[in-house]
Amino acid sequence: MQFHHHGYVSGDPRVLPAGVEDRPSELPDEVDVLIVGSGPAGMLLAAQMSQYPGITTRIIEKRDGRLVLGQADGIQPRSVETFQAFGFAERIIAEAYNIGWMNFWGPNPDNPDEIVRTARTADYAYDICEFPHLIVNQARVLDYFAEAAAHGPARITPDYGVEFLGLTVHEEGEHPVEVTVRDANGERTVRARYVVGCDGARSGVRAAIGRTHVGAMAAHAWGVMDVLVNTDFPDWRTKCAINSEAGNILHIPREGGYLSRMYIDLGEVSADDNRSVRHTTIDAIIEKANAILHPYTLDVKEVAWHSVYEVGHRVTDGFDDVDAGSDRTPRVFLTGDACHTHSAKAGQGMNVSMQDGFNLGWKLGSVLTGRAPEALLATYGAERRPVAQQLIDFDREWSSLMARKPEEISDPNELATFYLGTAEFPSGFMTQYTSSMITGTDAHQALAGGFPLGKRFKSAEVVRIGDGNVTHLGHHARADGRWRVYAFADRDGSALAAWAEAATPVFARFTPADADVDAVFDVKAIYQQPYEELEVAAAPALFQPKTGPLGLTDWEKVYTSGPYKWTTTDIFEARELSRDGVVIVVRPDQYVAAILPLDAVGELEGFLEGAFLPAS
Ligand code: FAD
C-alpha cells in the first residue's frame, strides 16, 4: 500500500485525503449520478464513484440502515480479486469460510435409503488463481464497500430511508433525469445527469424505463436455512451436493466455524400453486433435510435465517434506457438483479452484480470528468448483457443437474465433473469482452498468450526493483479509475527505453495538464534481467514519475521477472510473453484492452484516440 503521497499520514492510510469540503447531509436537488439501491451492485458502484470527488454521487436506499442479514454468501475468486482493488481482500478473507473442498453424496447402492459419499473434489479456486473461493455474509461485503465509499475522496455514504418512486428522462437539460423519491418528509424530486438502478429483482427503475424481464419463472422451489446444529453428518464443515431418494441438498458451511447453510429441494411447483409453497414452515424444511440426510440426523439448535423461493431465469430486454436504433447515449442504467435473476445455487448473483457495478463505475467517472466521450456509456449494456445471458444458461444447467432424482443420474461423478470442468465460469474468469472502442483487436495476441485480449488481467509474481520485494503485479492496481499500462521489456531494455520516450507525449495528450502525470495512466515497466543487475534510477522517467503536491518520486513502478530468491515465477514464461517485449493496456476494471509490440506507439495512440478525449 502506498501513502504519505500527499504528506505524512499518521492515521489509517485507507482513509484517503478528502476531495470534497462539505458534503450535504440532505439529498441535494441536483446530482451527477444517482444510484438507487445499496446492494452489492450499488455499493460497489458507490465505492468506485468515491474516487471522483468532482462528481456528485448519491446512493439512495429504502432500508433505514445497513443490511443486517444478507441472503448471498458465496464469494467467487474474481470478486476477491476485485476486493483487492478496493483494498479489503485480506480483511474479508480473514473472517470468511474458505471453500477448500466440494464433496458429493448419493444413494448407497446397497441400501438406497441411505446416503454415502461418492466423490471428494478439491475446489477449483487455487487451480485458477491466487484468490480463494469464500463464504461470507453479504452484509459484511456491503460493510466493506461502504467503508471504501466513505473513505474515498468523494466521501460517499448511503442516504438511507429514501425510496425511489419513478423517473422521467427529459430530452433537454444538463440534469435530464427527473427522479421522484420519498423520504421521511414526503415526496420530492431530484434531478440527475445519470441514474443507475441497482434496486434488485423487483426494480422500480427497470419499470420506469419500460424494460421487462424476459424468461420463465421455473416451477421448482427450494427452502434455504442458516442453522446452528449438532449432527453426526461427517461433512458438516465441507461444502457438499447431496442427492438422495428423498431429494437434494446443497450444503454450504459458513464463516465462524459453526453455522451452515442448506438449500433443500422442495420439488416441482404445480401451475396452480399460487405461491403457497412459500408458506412452507421451517419445521417442514428441517424434516425434509433430515429425510434427505438419512442415516445422519440434524438436531437444529438455532435457525439464524430461513426462506423459501422459486427459481426463475430471466434477463432484462435492455440494460439501459436507449432503444435499439436510437443514436442517443444512455441516461439510465440497470445493474445486478434488476437486469438478471436466476437460482442461488451456483453462487453467482451477488458476484455478477458486483462486476456490473465495476464495469459501469469507471465509465461514468471517465465521461463525467471529460476524459472519455459519452459513447463509452453505450458499452456498458453491450458488454454486460451477453455476460448475463451466459450466467442464466450456466445456472439453468447447474440447478437442473442439482435437482435431478437418483434414477436420472447414470454417472455418479457427473455433477463433480461438471463442477470442476466448468470452473472458470463460476469463478468469474470466463468473461471476455469483444472488440469495441475500449477493447482492441487480437492482432498481436501471439506476443502475450497468457493475457487473452478482453479477459481480466491475470496477475503473476514479479520482483519490485526499488526494494527487492516479491509482489503480485496485478495486486497493485487499485479501483481508482486509472488505466494500467504494463510495458514488458525486451532482453536488454533498449526497445523499452525507446518506447517510453515515444509513448510519454502520447499519454500526456490524454492527461490533464494540471493533474499528476500518472493520473490517467499508471505505467509500469517489467524487465527480464536479474534483480541484482538492475537499478531503478536507470529506468526511463516515465516509470519514475514525480507526483502529488510534494512532487515525490514513485518508486513502485519498476519491476523485473523472477525466478528470484523468493519466487519461482518467471512472468515471461508464466504468461507466454514475447522476449522482444510487449505492452499490455488494462482497463480500470482490470480487463485487457490492448496488446501491442514495443515499436507500435502509433497503434497505441490510435487505440487511445478511440477511447479517450484529448485533455483540454
Ligand atoms: P439487491 O441485493 O437485491 O439490492 C437491491 C437494493 O435496492 C436493496 O438494498 C433494496 O432495499 C434496494 N431497493 C429496492 N427498491 C428500492 C427503491 N424503490 N428505492 C430505494 N432502494 C430500493 N449470490 C451470490 O453471488 N452468491 C450467493 O451465494 C448467493 N446466495 C443467495 C442466496 C439466496 C437465498 C438468494 C435469494 C440469493 C442469493 N444470491 C447469491 C443472489 C444475490 O443475493 C443477489 O444476486 C444480489 O444480492 C443482487 O445484488 P443487487 O445489488 O443487484 O440487488
XYZ file of C-alpha atoms and ligand atoms in Angstrom:
669
model
C 0.000 0.000 0.000
C 1.342 3.416 -0.940
C 0.607 6.501 1.188
C 2.327 9.649 2.545
C 1.999 10.766 -1.042
C 0.279 13.984 -0.013
C 2.440 14.438 3.082
C 2.847 12.496 6.319
C -0.147 10.337 7.320
C -0.371 9.310 10.953
C -3.836 7.743 10.945
C -5.469 4.935 8.953
C -3.910 5.118 5.480
C -7.072 3.659 3.959
C -8.825 6.955 4.613
C -7.821 8.890 1.510
C -7.478 12.673 1.567
C -10.913 14.261 1.187
C -11.590 15.877 -2.167
C -14.872 17.485 -1.081
C -15.385 20.054 1.632
C -18.905 19.927 2.961
C -20.918 17.033 1.706
C -24.547 17.989 2.389
C -26.310 15.589 4.727
C -29.586 16.097 2.829
C -30.014 14.693 -0.661
C -29.355 17.693 -2.953
C -31.810 18.834 -5.640
C -29.249 18.094 -8.369
C -26.688 15.326 -8.577
C -24.464 13.932 -11.285
C -25.074 10.274 -10.516
C -27.997 8.884 -8.534
C -27.572 5.243 -7.526
C -30.796 3.528 -6.468
C -30.244 0.638 -4.046
C -27.361 -0.258 -1.764
C -26.988 -3.964 -2.526
C -23.714 -5.390 -3.860
C -24.040 -3.686 -7.266
C -24.932 -0.300 -5.803
C -22.354 -0.322 -3.026
C -19.500 -1.290 -5.340
C -20.577 1.481 -7.668
C -20.637 3.962 -4.779
C -17.150 2.860 -3.709
C -15.918 3.342 -7.278
C -17.565 6.754 -7.674
C -15.983 7.811 -4.401
C -12.714 8.048 -6.330
C -14.154 11.028 -8.229
C -14.552 13.934 -5.814
C -15.506 16.294 -8.639
C -18.615 14.228 -9.380
C -21.645 14.481 -7.094
C -22.827 10.930 -6.495
C -25.578 9.938 -4.065
C -26.851 6.468 -3.287
C -30.404 6.139 -2.003
C -31.708 3.095 -0.158
C -35.233 2.470 1.087
C -33.985 0.467 4.072
C -33.472 2.514 7.214
C -29.878 1.429 7.744
C -27.211 -1.125 6.901
C -28.219 -4.598 5.809
C -28.256 -6.893 8.824
C -28.990 -10.305 7.349
C -27.884 -10.829 3.785
C -29.004 -13.663 1.544
C -25.906 -14.181 -0.582
C -22.752 -15.595 0.898
C -20.744 -17.335 -1.866
C -17.875 -15.122 -2.977
C -16.089 -16.225 -6.121
C -12.345 -15.683 -6.705
C -12.948 -12.881 -9.224
C -14.842 -10.985 -6.530
C -11.963 -11.433 -4.076
C -9.635 -10.131 -6.792
C -11.975 -7.149 -7.066
C -11.947 -6.672 -3.279
C -8.145 -6.483 -3.551
C -8.561 -3.494 -5.855
C -10.892 -1.879 -3.294
C -8.395 -2.560 -0.513
C -10.165 -5.105 1.678
C -9.375 -8.572 0.304
C -7.091 -9.554 3.161
C -9.506 -8.455 5.844
C -12.529 -10.212 4.394
C -10.545 -13.410 3.746
C -9.601 -13.453 7.432
C -13.235 -13.571 8.551
C -14.644 -15.793 5.796
C -15.073 -19.546 5.377
C -12.628 -20.745 2.716
C -14.021 -23.426 0.403
C -11.219 -25.981 0.089
C -13.254 -28.997 -0.990
C -16.581 -29.861 -2.512
C -17.884 -33.315 -1.666
C -20.662 -35.218 -3.374
C -23.115 -37.645 -1.741
C -25.561 -40.060 -3.346
C -27.689 -43.103 -2.505
C -25.830 -46.107 -1.144
C -26.049 -48.712 -3.975
C -26.511 -51.456 -1.338
C -29.176 -49.560 0.572
C -30.641 -46.688 -1.471
C -32.495 -45.275 1.569
C -29.155 -44.128 2.933
C -26.612 -41.705 1.521
C -22.878 -42.304 1.091
C -20.089 -40.012 -0.035
C -19.432 -40.580 -3.754
C -16.677 -38.062 -4.520
C -14.324 -35.594 -2.876
C -13.046 -32.860 -5.146
C -10.620 -30.078 -4.304
C -12.379 -26.796 -5.042
C -11.352 -25.059 -8.234
C -10.217 -21.724 -6.850
C -6.498 -22.279 -6.375
C -6.107 -24.057 -9.700
C -7.411 -20.943 -11.360
C -5.938 -18.010 -9.482
C -4.262 -16.903 -6.279
C -7.530 -15.818 -4.659
C -9.795 -18.133 -2.633
C -13.454 -19.070 -3.010
C -15.141 -17.749 0.110
C -18.330 -17.831 2.092
C -19.127 -14.656 3.946
C -22.324 -12.817 4.697
C -23.424 -10.330 2.036
C -23.911 -7.789 4.821
C -20.173 -7.836 5.537
C -19.365 -7.358 1.845
C -21.597 -4.305 1.868
C -19.914 -3.034 5.048
C -16.511 -3.139 3.374
C -17.741 -1.352 0.269
C -19.466 1.214 2.487
C -16.152 1.804 4.217
C -14.346 2.203 0.878
C -17.031 4.640 -0.306
C -16.877 6.667 2.909
C -13.068 6.747 2.876
C -12.678 7.681 -0.789
C -12.004 11.298 -1.751
C -15.715 11.897 -2.510
C -16.749 10.607 0.953
C -19.950 8.866 -0.186
C -22.388 7.448 2.366
C -25.815 5.972 1.572
C -28.931 8.086 2.031
C -30.978 5.533 3.976
C -34.742 5.733 4.242
C -35.135 7.207 0.742
C -37.329 5.286 -1.676
C -37.239 5.618 -5.447
C -40.754 6.117 -6.845
C -40.287 6.907 -10.523
C -38.378 8.854 -13.150
C -38.717 10.760 -16.397
C -35.898 11.275 -18.882
C -36.223 14.709 -20.473
C -34.816 15.498 -23.896
C -33.009 18.628 -22.744
C -31.004 19.941 -19.826
C -27.782 19.196 -18.040
C -29.616 17.061 -15.490
C -32.201 15.468 -17.755
C -33.362 12.687 -15.442
C -36.093 13.796 -13.073
C -36.482 11.351 -10.227
C -39.283 11.190 -7.677
C -38.334 9.875 -4.258
C -39.999 9.574 -0.872
C -38.176 10.174 2.395
C -39.274 10.876 5.968
C -40.506 14.324 4.890
C -42.614 13.080 1.992
C -42.220 13.092 -1.770
C -39.784 15.291 -3.700
C -37.861 15.363 -6.956
C -34.150 15.160 -7.627
C -32.552 15.950 -10.994
C -29.655 13.763 -12.122
C -27.360 13.506 -15.112
C -27.372 9.723 -14.784
C -29.404 7.237 -12.757
C -28.316 3.683 -12.031
C -30.932 1.142 -10.990
C -29.246 -1.187 -8.510
C -32.589 -1.858 -6.881
C -32.804 -5.609 -7.171
C -35.123 -8.112 -8.785
C -38.284 -6.027 -8.382
C -36.560 -2.947 -9.763
C -38.669 0.177 -9.922
C -36.056 1.808 -12.163
C -36.470 -1.044 -14.635
C -40.204 -0.496 -14.694
C -39.760 3.277 -15.026
C -37.723 2.950 -18.224
C -40.078 0.346 -19.647
C -37.681 -2.576 -19.596
C -39.003 -6.015 -18.752
C -37.554 -9.261 -17.525
C -37.686 -11.889 -20.269
C -37.706 -15.583 -19.391
C -39.593 -18.076 -17.355
C -40.197 -18.490 -13.658
C -39.182 -22.120 -13.265
C -41.547 -24.377 -11.420
C -39.081 -25.507 -8.805
C -38.940 -24.448 -5.155
C -36.126 -24.508 -2.621
C -36.059 -23.948 1.112
C -32.950 -22.281 2.493
C -31.856 -22.096 6.103
C -28.824 -20.873 8.033
C -28.634 -23.129 11.071
C -26.616 -23.983 14.151
C -26.905 -27.726 14.767
C -25.436 -30.795 16.340
C -25.129 -33.591 13.808
C -23.386 -36.859 13.022
C -23.150 -35.919 9.329
C -19.365 -36.033 8.850
C -19.136 -33.296 6.197
C -20.874 -30.580 8.191
C -17.866 -28.287 7.652
C -17.353 -29.153 3.983
C -19.367 -27.885 1.018
C -21.466 -30.767 -0.353
C -24.020 -31.608 -3.000
C -26.267 -34.310 -1.573
C -28.558 -36.316 -3.788
C -30.824 -38.891 -2.166
C -34.047 -40.793 -2.762
C -35.758 -38.173 -0.586
C -34.465 -35.145 -2.501
C -31.441 -32.865 -2.807
C -29.449 -30.557 -0.591
C -26.721 -28.074 -1.366
C -24.851 -27.717 1.893
C -22.520 -24.760 2.458
C -20.589 -24.211 5.690
C -20.414 -20.569 6.662
C -17.978 -18.255 8.323
C -17.318 -18.562 12.034
C -16.826 -22.327 12.352
C -20.361 -23.428 13.382
C -23.023 -22.022 11.097
C -24.006 -23.770 7.863
C -26.456 -23.015 5.081
C -28.622 -25.670 3.473
C -30.583 -25.327 0.253
C -33.269 -28.014 0.430
C -35.098 -29.075 -2.692
C -38.846 -28.686 -2.172
C -39.610 -30.147 -5.593
C -41.707 -29.113 -8.566
C -44.366 -26.470 -8.020
C -47.663 -27.017 -9.806
C -49.075 -24.275 -12.022
C -51.983 -23.668 -9.622
C -49.768 -23.462 -6.525
C -50.301 -19.678 -6.270
C -47.102 -19.254 -4.268
C -48.439 -21.408 -1.428
C -45.090 -23.234 -1.453
C -43.628 -20.048 0.035
C -45.543 -20.752 3.227
C -43.603 -23.996 3.829
C -42.695 -23.896 7.518
C -39.180 -24.123 8.874
C -40.192 -27.323 10.675
C -41.180 -28.883 7.354
C -37.862 -27.790 5.810
C -35.896 -29.311 8.698
C -37.898 -32.519 8.460
C -37.153 -32.742 4.748
C -33.439 -32.100 5.376
C -33.363 -34.941 7.888
C -35.060 -37.272 5.417
C -32.521 -36.442 2.695
C -29.564 -36.885 5.068
C -30.693 -40.292 6.372
C -28.988 -42.161 8.113
C -27.489 -38.966 9.527
C -29.540 -36.537 11.582
C -29.629 -32.831 12.270
C -30.509 -31.585 15.744
C -31.208 -27.923 14.971
C -30.352 -25.647 17.895
C -30.979 -22.294 16.240
C -32.293 -21.057 12.901
C -30.475 -17.809 12.098
C -32.464 -17.223 8.906
C -34.672 -19.152 6.529
C -36.686 -18.582 3.396
C -38.446 -20.353 0.545
C -38.057 -19.265 -3.050
C -38.791 -20.414 -6.571
C -36.159 -20.410 -9.247
C -36.571 -18.062 -12.189
C -34.187 -17.493 -15.073
C -34.684 -14.092 -16.581
C -32.689 -11.376 -18.345
C -33.975 -7.863 -18.983
C -34.607 -6.823 -22.569
C -32.215 -3.880 -22.247
C -29.613 -2.732 -19.721
C -30.198 0.975 -20.257
C -32.900 3.377 -21.451
C -31.811 3.538 -25.089
C -33.937 1.683 -27.616
C -32.311 -0.229 -30.451
C -31.656 2.047 -33.411
C -31.521 5.237 -31.346
C -28.300 7.224 -31.551
C -28.594 8.934 -28.185
C -26.402 7.784 -25.308
C -27.898 6.250 -22.167
C -29.005 8.227 -19.128
C -30.378 5.367 -17.040
C -28.718 2.007 -16.433
C -29.722 -1.264 -14.812
C -27.313 -3.468 -12.892
C -27.412 -6.697 -10.882
C -30.683 -8.424 -10.097
C -32.516 -5.528 -11.710
C -31.452 -6.983 -15.049
C -30.741 -10.690 -14.415
C -32.215 -13.192 -11.968
C -31.623 -16.903 -11.570
C -31.174 -19.532 -8.867
C -28.865 -19.047 -5.902
C -27.145 -22.381 -6.147
C -24.255 -21.519 -8.409
C -23.429 -18.639 -6.050
C -23.358 -16.086 -8.860
C -25.912 -13.305 -8.368
C -24.009 -11.065 -5.999
C -20.742 -11.792 -7.797
C -22.005 -10.893 -11.253
C -23.901 -7.888 -9.873
C -20.686 -6.502 -8.436
C -18.972 -6.895 -11.799
C -21.821 -4.947 -13.400
C -21.087 -2.110 -10.998
C -17.333 -2.371 -11.641
C -17.898 -2.218 -15.400
C -20.098 0.864 -15.195
C -18.407 2.926 -12.469
C -15.196 3.907 -14.231
C -17.130 4.628 -17.417
C -19.375 7.134 -15.640
C -16.283 8.582 -13.977
C -14.445 8.921 -17.288
C -17.339 10.604 -19.067
C -18.226 12.951 -16.222
C -14.596 14.064 -15.790
C -14.372 14.759 -19.518
C -11.796 12.059 -20.191
C -13.960 9.975 -22.487
C -16.801 10.565 -24.959
C -20.367 9.792 -23.910
C -20.371 6.920 -26.401
C -18.369 4.988 -23.803
C -21.558 4.580 -21.777
C -23.187 2.504 -24.500
C -20.505 -0.156 -23.992
C -21.957 -0.984 -20.558
C -25.024 -2.787 -21.867
C -23.174 -4.127 -24.891
C -20.607 -5.782 -22.638
C -22.706 -6.910 -19.692
C -25.830 -8.259 -21.396
C -24.027 -11.228 -23.004
C -22.457 -11.992 -19.624
C -25.916 -12.071 -18.043
C -27.160 -14.437 -20.723
C -24.180 -16.774 -20.169
C -24.935 -16.655 -16.460
C -28.555 -17.649 -16.987
C -27.556 -20.508 -19.287
C -24.941 -21.786 -16.839
C -27.226 -21.532 -13.852
C -30.086 -23.267 -15.625
C -27.824 -26.220 -16.384
C -26.277 -26.362 -12.894
C -29.534 -26.016 -10.998
C -31.306 -28.635 -13.105
C -28.377 -31.033 -12.643
C -28.648 -30.455 -8.891
C -32.390 -31.093 -8.870
C -32.276 -34.499 -10.574
C -33.628 -37.637 -8.991
C -31.171 -40.514 -8.373
C -32.766 -42.615 -11.137
C -31.995 -39.810 -13.625
C -28.275 -39.984 -12.865
C -26.293 -42.514 -14.888
C -22.804 -41.440 -13.808
C -22.446 -40.667 -10.061
C -19.453 -38.445 -10.850
C -21.298 -36.343 -13.428
C -22.033 -33.486 -11.028
C -18.434 -33.416 -9.760
C -17.137 -33.479 -13.337
C -19.416 -30.602 -14.329
C -18.443 -28.620 -11.214
C -14.730 -28.836 -11.937
C -14.944 -28.828 -15.729
C -16.816 -25.524 -15.859
C -14.892 -23.866 -13.017
C -13.660 -20.890 -14.997
C -17.216 -19.650 -15.398
C -18.431 -19.694 -11.788
C -15.103 -18.414 -10.519
C -15.766 -15.328 -12.621
C -12.919 -15.533 -15.115
C -14.671 -16.558 -18.305
C -15.887 -13.054 -19.171
C -14.221 -11.918 -22.387
C -15.212 -8.607 -23.904
C -15.177 -8.346 -27.656
C -13.598 -5.668 -29.810
C -15.003 -2.156 -29.211
C -13.814 1.387 -28.551
C -12.224 0.089 -25.320
C -11.069 -3.362 -26.432
C -8.640 -3.537 -29.324
C -8.082 -6.326 -31.816
C -6.248 -9.566 -31.206
C -3.729 -8.911 -33.999
C -0.819 -9.096 -31.526
C -2.213 -11.763 -29.198
C 0.727 -14.045 -30.028
C 3.030 -11.689 -28.108
C 1.193 -12.401 -24.847
C -0.578 -15.768 -24.930
C -1.295 -15.671 -21.183
C -3.123 -12.354 -21.299
C -6.107 -13.082 -23.550
C -7.487 -9.874 -25.025
C -10.785 -8.915 -23.411
C -10.257 -11.114 -20.342
C -9.254 -9.824 -16.955
C -5.515 -9.266 -16.401
C -4.269 -12.404 -14.652
C -1.667 -11.356 -12.135
C 1.665 -13.098 -11.513
C 4.545 -12.564 -9.116
C 7.350 -10.176 -10.031
C 10.234 -8.542 -8.169
C 9.976 -4.838 -7.349
C 13.373 -3.326 -8.097
C 13.112 -0.452 -5.611
C 13.059 -2.712 -2.566
C 13.659 -6.266 -3.863
C 10.254 -7.444 -2.652
C 8.301 -10.144 -4.462
C 4.845 -8.826 -5.199
C 1.871 -9.663 -7.384
C 1.935 -7.298 -10.334
C -1.842 -7.059 -10.599
C -2.459 -6.553 -6.886
C -1.003 -3.090 -7.031
C -3.866 -1.941 -9.237
C -6.432 -0.033 -7.188
C -10.015 0.626 -8.230
C -9.163 4.285 -8.743
C -10.439 4.714 -12.303
C -6.949 4.713 -13.802
C -5.827 2.595 -16.733
C -2.816 0.350 -16.241
C -0.121 0.002 -18.856
C 2.330 -2.849 -18.282
C 5.375 -2.431 -20.504
C 7.291 -5.711 -20.621
C 10.866 -5.046 -21.688
C 12.916 -6.606 -24.440
C 16.035 -8.570 -23.452
C 18.354 -5.607 -22.780
C 15.690 -2.955 -22.229
C 16.741 -0.786 -25.187
C 13.455 -1.124 -27.069
C 11.565 -0.394 -23.844
C 13.575 2.823 -23.395
C 12.712 3.896 -26.946
C 9.037 3.022 -26.341
C 8.966 5.076 -23.126
C 10.357 8.108 -24.902
C 7.869 7.866 -27.738
C 4.864 6.985 -25.554
C 5.359 9.732 -22.942
C 3.810 12.513 -25.085
C 1.018 10.168 -26.140
C -0.065 9.596 -22.538
C 0.346 13.331 -21.902
C -2.180 14.075 -24.697
C -4.902 12.385 -22.667
C -3.833 13.570 -19.214
C -4.960 16.980 -17.917
C -2.033 19.371 -17.668
C -2.826 20.218 -14.049
C -3.078 16.566 -12.943
C -0.347 14.163 -11.923
C 1.392 12.682 -14.956
C 0.071 9.246 -13.947
C -3.445 10.457 -13.073
C -4.951 8.657 -16.073
C -2.327 6.024 -16.998
C -0.389 4.117 -14.364
C 2.551 2.875 -16.464
C 4.839 0.160 -15.135
C 7.978 -1.466 -16.530
C 8.824 -5.143 -16.118
C 12.351 -6.106 -17.116
C 13.841 -9.530 -17.837
C 17.321 -9.206 -16.323
C 18.088 -10.493 -12.812
C 17.239 -8.110 -9.968
C 20.899 -7.756 -8.983
C 21.778 -6.318 -12.404
C 19.154 -3.574 -12.408
C 18.888 -0.101 -10.886
C 15.590 1.766 -10.530
C 17.280 5.032 -11.333
C 18.314 3.710 -14.743
C 14.669 3.202 -15.790
C 13.143 5.877 -18.077
C 11.471 8.820 -16.323
C 8.023 7.573 -17.435
C 8.395 4.793 -14.872
C 9.542 7.083 -12.042
C 7.073 9.943 -12.139
C 7.194 12.740 -9.602
C 3.651 13.252 -8.395
C 1.424 14.673 -5.669
C 1.637 18.102 -4.043
C 5.218 17.412 -2.939
C 6.368 16.065 -6.301
C 7.589 12.820 -4.739
C 9.206 10.140 -6.891
C 7.137 6.963 -7.173
C 9.490 4.035 -6.530
C 6.948 1.294 -7.185
C 6.583 1.193 -10.949
C 9.735 -0.707 -11.916
C 9.859 -4.486 -11.687
C 11.733 -7.441 -13.024
C 10.839 -11.026 -13.623
C 11.772 -13.994 -11.427
C 12.799 -16.622 -10.777
C 14.428 -14.997 -7.815
C 15.229 -15.676 -4.184
C 11.586 -15.831 -3.063
C 9.645 -16.758 -6.174
C 9.852 -19.461 -8.789
C 7.667 -17.459 -11.190
C 9.082 -16.064 -14.403
C 6.221 -13.866 -15.592
C 7.504 -14.003 -19.181
C 7.210 -17.816 -19.064
C 4.050 -17.922 -16.996
C 2.130 -15.513 -19.253
C 3.796 -16.562 -22.534
C 5.244 -13.094 -23.158
C 7.500 -12.267 -26.077
C 11.126 -11.845 -25.079
C 11.190 -8.941 -27.559
C 8.851 -7.135 -25.201
C 5.141 -6.329 -25.300
C 2.788 -3.656 -23.949
C -0.419 -4.692 -22.184
C -3.046 -1.974 -21.752
C -5.534 -2.756 -18.992
C -8.838 -1.017 -18.294
C -9.725 0.369 -14.863
C -11.922 -2.697 -14.259
C -8.875 -4.900 -14.927
C -9.740 -6.237 -18.403
C -7.014 -6.471 -21.069
C -7.830 -3.749 -23.596
C -4.868 -3.857 -25.966
C -1.753 -5.910 -26.680
C 0.908 -4.089 -28.658
C 4.538 -4.520 -29.702
C 7.062 -2.051 -28.289
C 7.544 -0.452 -31.680
C 3.825 0.253 -32.190
C 3.411 3.572 -30.381
C 1.349 4.885 -33.291
C -1.049 1.985 -32.853
C -1.214 2.721 -29.123
C -2.085 6.327 -29.859
C -4.753 5.247 -32.341
C -6.331 2.978 -29.749
C -6.326 5.711 -27.093
C -7.856 8.195 -29.525
C -10.859 5.889 -29.785
C -11.302 5.503 -26.046
C -10.390 8.965 -24.732
C -10.933 12.622 -25.415
C -7.754 14.683 -25.651
C -7.183 16.508 -22.366
C -8.265 20.117 -22.536
P -30.030 -6.439 -4.106
O -29.027 -7.148 -3.282
O -31.385 -7.018 -4.193
O -30.107 -4.972 -3.571
C -31.100 -4.080 -4.016
C -31.211 -2.939 -3.017
O -32.083 -1.955 -3.541
C -31.791 -3.383 -1.693
O -30.983 -2.929 -0.643
C -33.173 -2.765 -1.672
O -33.615 -2.421 -0.375
C -32.945 -1.522 -2.517
N -34.176 -1.030 -3.155
C -35.088 -1.756 -3.828
N -36.062 -0.968 -4.281
C -35.756 0.286 -3.896
C -36.394 1.545 -4.066
N -37.540 1.658 -4.726
N -35.815 2.645 -3.538
C -34.637 2.541 -2.860
N -33.997 1.366 -2.651
C -34.547 0.253 -3.173
N -25.438 -14.526 -4.992
C -24.135 -14.871 -4.953
O -23.327 -14.314 -5.698
N -23.691 -15.833 -4.097
C -24.537 -16.491 -3.270
O -24.107 -17.346 -2.501
C -25.912 -16.156 -3.299
N -26.775 -16.731 -2.460
C -28.091 -16.372 -2.474
C -28.984 -16.986 -1.617
C -30.320 -16.655 -1.629
C -31.250 -17.369 -0.715
C -30.781 -15.666 -2.501
C -32.236 -15.294 -2.536
C -29.905 -15.020 -3.352
C -28.559 -15.385 -3.353
N -27.639 -14.767 -4.204
C -26.332 -15.150 -4.196
C -28.084 -13.717 -5.112
C -27.776 -12.332 -4.548
O -28.353 -12.145 -3.284
C -28.269 -11.264 -5.495
O -27.969 -11.613 -6.817
C -27.637 -9.921 -5.169
O -27.987 -9.510 -3.880
C -28.065 -8.873 -6.186
O -27.466 -7.675 -5.845
P -28.110 -6.305 -6.293
O -27.216 -5.252 -5.762
O -28.392 -6.342 -7.735
O -29.543 -6.271 -5.608
